[in-house]
Amino acid sequence: MSYDEIHRELSKADPWGLDGSDFEQRRLFHLARLCREGPPIKNALEIGCAGGAFTEKLAMFCSNLTVIDVMKDAIDRSKKRVSTPNIEWILSDVRSVSSSTIFDVIVCSEVLYYLESEDEIHSVICNLANMLAADGRLVIGSARDELCKIWGRAAGAETIISIARSFLNLTQQISLKGEKVQEDCVIAVFQPQKRQI
C-alpha cells in the first residue's frame, strides 16, 4: 500500500474530487442508497474515510458509526467535517481491523484496490465478513479492473467482487444481492443468506 500516494491526495483541497465531481456525487448517492436498503442501522463500519464526504452521509442514518482509516490526516480532516457524537474514529490499516462489535452495515469503498495482492484482498474480505450481523450488508465499491490496471493496482471491481463472491458464498453463506454499475465504478452488496428452517 502506498502511504505516500494517499498522503499526497489528502493534501488537496478536495481529495479524489469527492465534493466537486458530479460523477463522485452520484457514486456517493448510490452508495448511501444501497447501505440504507434494509432494517434500521444500529452499528455501521466505514473503512477509509478520505475527506469525510461519505462519512457525513452515513452518520445521518445510523445510530453508531465506527470509522477506520490508515491515515491520521484523513481522520483529522473528516473529524473537522463531521462532528456528530455517534462516531468512533480509529486509526488502523484495513489489513488489521478488528472489533468486538457486530455491524449491520460495513462499507468498504475505493479501498481494496490499494492492497498489494489478491490474497490480501481475500484476507480483508474474510475479516470483514466475520464482523457482519446475521442480517447485515457488506457494501464494496471499486473502480473497474481496466482502470485499476492502468493505475498499477492488483485488482479492481470485477476481480474484487469475484473474490468476495466465491469466498463468501462458499464459506460464510453470504451472497451477492445486487450491483450498481456506474461508468468506471461498481458497487456490490453482499448479504447473509436466509437460513432454511
Coordinates of C-alpha atoms in Angstrom, one line a residue:
M1 CA 0.0 0.0 0.0
S2 CA 1.4 3.4 -1.0
Y3 CA 1.0 5.7 2.0
D4 CA 2.9 8.5 0.3
E5 CA 0.4 8.4 -2.6
I6 CA -2.5 8.6 -0.2
H7 CA -0.9 11.4 1.8
R8 CA -0.3 13.4 -1.4
E9 CA -4.0 13.0 -2.4
L10 CA -5.2 14.1 1.1
S11 CA -3.2 17.3 0.9
K12 CA -5.5 18.5 -1.9
A13 CA -8.5 20.8 -1.2
D14 CA -10.9 18.2 -2.5
P15 CA -9.2 14.8 -2.2
W16 CA -10.2 12.5 -5.1
G17 CA -12.8 15.1 -6.3
L18 CA -15.5 13.7 -3.9
D19 CA -17.2 17.1 -3.5
G20 CA -16.5 18.8 -6.8
S21 CA -17.4 15.9 -9.2
D22 CA -20.9 15.1 -10.4
F23 CA -19.8 11.5 -11.0
E24 CA -18.5 11.2 -7.4
Q25 CA -21.7 12.8 -6.0
R26 CA -23.8 10.2 -7.9
R27 CA -21.5 7.4 -6.7
L28 CA -21.9 8.5 -3.1
F29 CA -25.6 8.8 -3.5
H30 CA -25.9 5.2 -4.8
L31 CA -23.5 4.0 -2.1
A32 CA -25.7 5.6 0.6
R33 CA -28.9 4.2 -1.0
L34 CA -27.5 0.6 -1.1
C35 CA -26.4 1.0 2.6
R36 CA -29.9 2.1 3.7
E37 CA -31.9 -0.7 1.9
G38 CA -32.9 -2.9 4.8
P39 CA -33.7 -2.6 8.5
P40 CA -32.6 0.5 10.5
I41 CA -28.8 0.6 11.1
K42 CA -27.7 0.5 14.7
N43 CA -23.9 -0.1 14.1
A44 CA -22.1 0.7 10.9
L45 CA -18.4 0.4 9.9
E46 CA -16.8 2.6 7.3
I47 CA -13.4 1.5 6.0
G48 CA -11.5 4.5 4.7
C49 CA -13.0 7.9 5.2
A50 CA -10.9 10.0 2.8
G51 CA -12.1 13.6 3.5
G52 CA -15.4 12.6 5.2
A53 CA -17.7 13.1 2.2
F54 CA -19.4 9.7 2.6
T55 CA -18.9 9.7 6.4
E56 CA -21.1 12.7 6.6
K57 CA -23.9 10.9 4.7
L58 CA -23.6 7.6 6.6
A59 CA -23.6 9.2 10.1
M60 CA -27.0 10.6 9.4
F61 CA -28.8 7.3 9.2
C62 CA -27.1 5.0 11.7
S63 CA -27.1 5.1 15.5
N64 CA -23.4 4.3 15.9
L65 CA -20.7 4.7 13.2
T66 CA -17.1 3.3 13.5
V67 CA -14.7 4.9 11.0
I68 CA -11.4 3.3 10.3
D69 CA -8.6 4.9 8.2
V70 CA -4.9 4.2 7.9
M71 CA -4.1 7.9 7.5
K72 CA -4.3 10.2 10.5
D73 CA -4.7 13.1 8.0
A74 CA -7.9 11.5 6.7
I75 CA -9.3 11.1 10.2
D76 CA -8.4 14.6 11.2
R77 CA -9.9 16.1 8.0
S78 CA -13.1 14.0 8.4
K79 CA -13.5 15.0 12.1
K80 CA -13.5 18.7 11.0
R81 CA -16.2 18.0 8.5
V82 CA -18.4 15.6 10.6
S83 CA -18.5 16.3 14.4
T84 CA -21.5 14.2 15.4
P85 CA -21.2 12.3 18.7
N86 CA -22.3 9.0 17.2
I87 CA -18.9 8.4 15.5
E88 CA -15.9 6.5 16.9
W89 CA -12.7 7.2 15.0
I90 CA -9.9 4.5 14.8
L91 CA -6.5 4.8 13.2
S92 CA -5.9 1.3 11.6
D93 CA -4.9 -0.4 8.5
V94 CA -7.7 -2.3 6.7
R95 CA -5.4 -5.4 6.9
S96 CA -5.5 -5.5 10.7
V97 CA -9.0 -4.2 11.5
S98 CA -10.6 -5.9 14.5
S99 CA -13.7 -5.1 16.5
S100 CA -15.9 -6.9 19.0
T101 CA -18.9 -5.1 17.6
I102 CA -21.1 -6.8 15.1
F103 CA -22.1 -4.4 12.3
D104 CA -25.4 -4.1 10.4
V105 CA -23.6 -2.3 7.6
I106 CA -19.9 -2.5 6.6
V107 CA -18.8 -0.1 3.8
C108 CA -15.5 -0.6 2.0
S109 CA -15.5 1.7 -0.9
E110 CA -12.4 2.6 -3.1
V111 CA -10.1 1.0 -0.6
L112 CA -9.4 -2.7 -1.6
Y113 CA -7.6 -1.8 -4.8
Y114 CA -4.8 -0.2 -2.6
L115 CA -3.9 -3.7 -1.4
E116 CA -0.9 -5.3 -2.9
S117 CA -2.3 -8.7 -3.9
E118 CA -5.5 -10.7 -4.4
D119 CA -4.5 -12.8 -1.3
E120 CA -4.6 -9.6 0.8
I121 CA -8.0 -8.7 -0.7
H122 CA -9.3 -12.2 0.2
S123 CA -8.0 -11.9 3.7
V124 CA -9.6 -8.5 4.3
I125 CA -13.0 -9.6 2.9
C126 CA -12.9 -12.7 5.2
N127 CA -12.1 -10.5 8.2
L128 CA -14.9 -8.0 7.4
A129 CA -17.4 -10.9 6.9
N130 CA -16.7 -12.1 10.4
M131 CA -17.9 -8.7 11.8
L132 CA -21.1 -8.7 9.8
A133 CA -24.5 -9.2 11.5
A134 CA -26.7 -12.1 10.5
D135 CA -29.0 -9.7 8.5
G136 CA -26.2 -7.2 7.7
R137 CA -25.0 -5.7 4.4
L138 CA -21.4 -5.7 3.2
V139 CA -21.1 -2.9 0.6
I140 CA -18.0 -2.9 -1.5
G141 CA -17.2 -0.3 -4.1
S142 CA -14.3 -0.1 -6.5
A143 CA -13.1 1.3 -9.8
R144 CA -13.2 -1.3 -12.5
D145 CA -10.4 -3.7 -13.3
E146 CA -9.4 -1.9 -16.5
L147 CA -8.9 1.4 -14.7
C148 CA -7.1 -0.2 -11.8
K149 CA -4.7 -1.9 -14.2
I150 CA -3.8 1.5 -15.6
W151 CA -3.2 2.7 -12.1
G152 CA -0.9 -0.3 -11.4
R153 CA -3.2 -1.9 -8.9
A154 CA -3.5 -5.7 -8.1
A155 CA -7.3 -5.8 -8.7
G156 CA -10.4 -3.7 -9.5
A157 CA -14.1 -4.1 -9.1
E158 CA -14.7 -7.2 -11.2
T159 CA -11.8 -9.1 -9.6
I160 CA -12.7 -7.9 -6.0
I161 CA -16.3 -8.9 -6.5
S162 CA -15.3 -12.3 -7.9
I163 CA -13.0 -12.9 -4.9
A164 CA -15.8 -11.9 -2.5
R165 CA -18.5 -13.8 -4.2
S166 CA -16.7 -17.1 -4.4
F167 CA -15.3 -17.0 -0.9
L168 CA -18.3 -15.6 0.9
N169 CA -20.8 -17.8 -0.8
L170 CA -18.8 -21.0 -0.1
T171 CA -17.6 -20.3 3.5
Q172 CA -19.9 -17.7 5.1
Q173 CA -23.2 -18.3 3.3
I174 CA -23.1 -14.6 2.3
S175 CA -24.2 -14.0 -1.3
L176 CA -24.2 -11.1 -3.8
K177 CA -27.5 -9.4 -3.6
G178 CA -27.0 -6.7 -6.2
E179 CA -24.7 -4.5 -8.1
K180 CA -24.8 -0.9 -9.2
V181 CA -22.6 -0.2 -12.3
Q182 CA -21.8 3.4 -12.9
E183 CA -19.3 4.3 -15.6
D184 CA -15.9 3.3 -14.2
C185 CA -17.2 2.1 -10.9
V186 CA -19.1 -0.9 -9.5
I187 CA -20.8 -1.1 -6.1
A188 CA -21.8 -4.5 -4.8
V189 CA -23.9 -5.5 -1.9
F190 CA -23.4 -8.9 -0.1
Q191 CA -25.9 -10.2 2.5
P192 CA -26.0 -13.4 4.6
Q193 CA -28.4 -16.0 3.1
K194 CA -31.6 -16.7 4.9
R195 CA -31.4 -20.0 6.8
Q196 CA -34.0 -22.6 6.0
I197 CA -36.0 -23.8 9.0

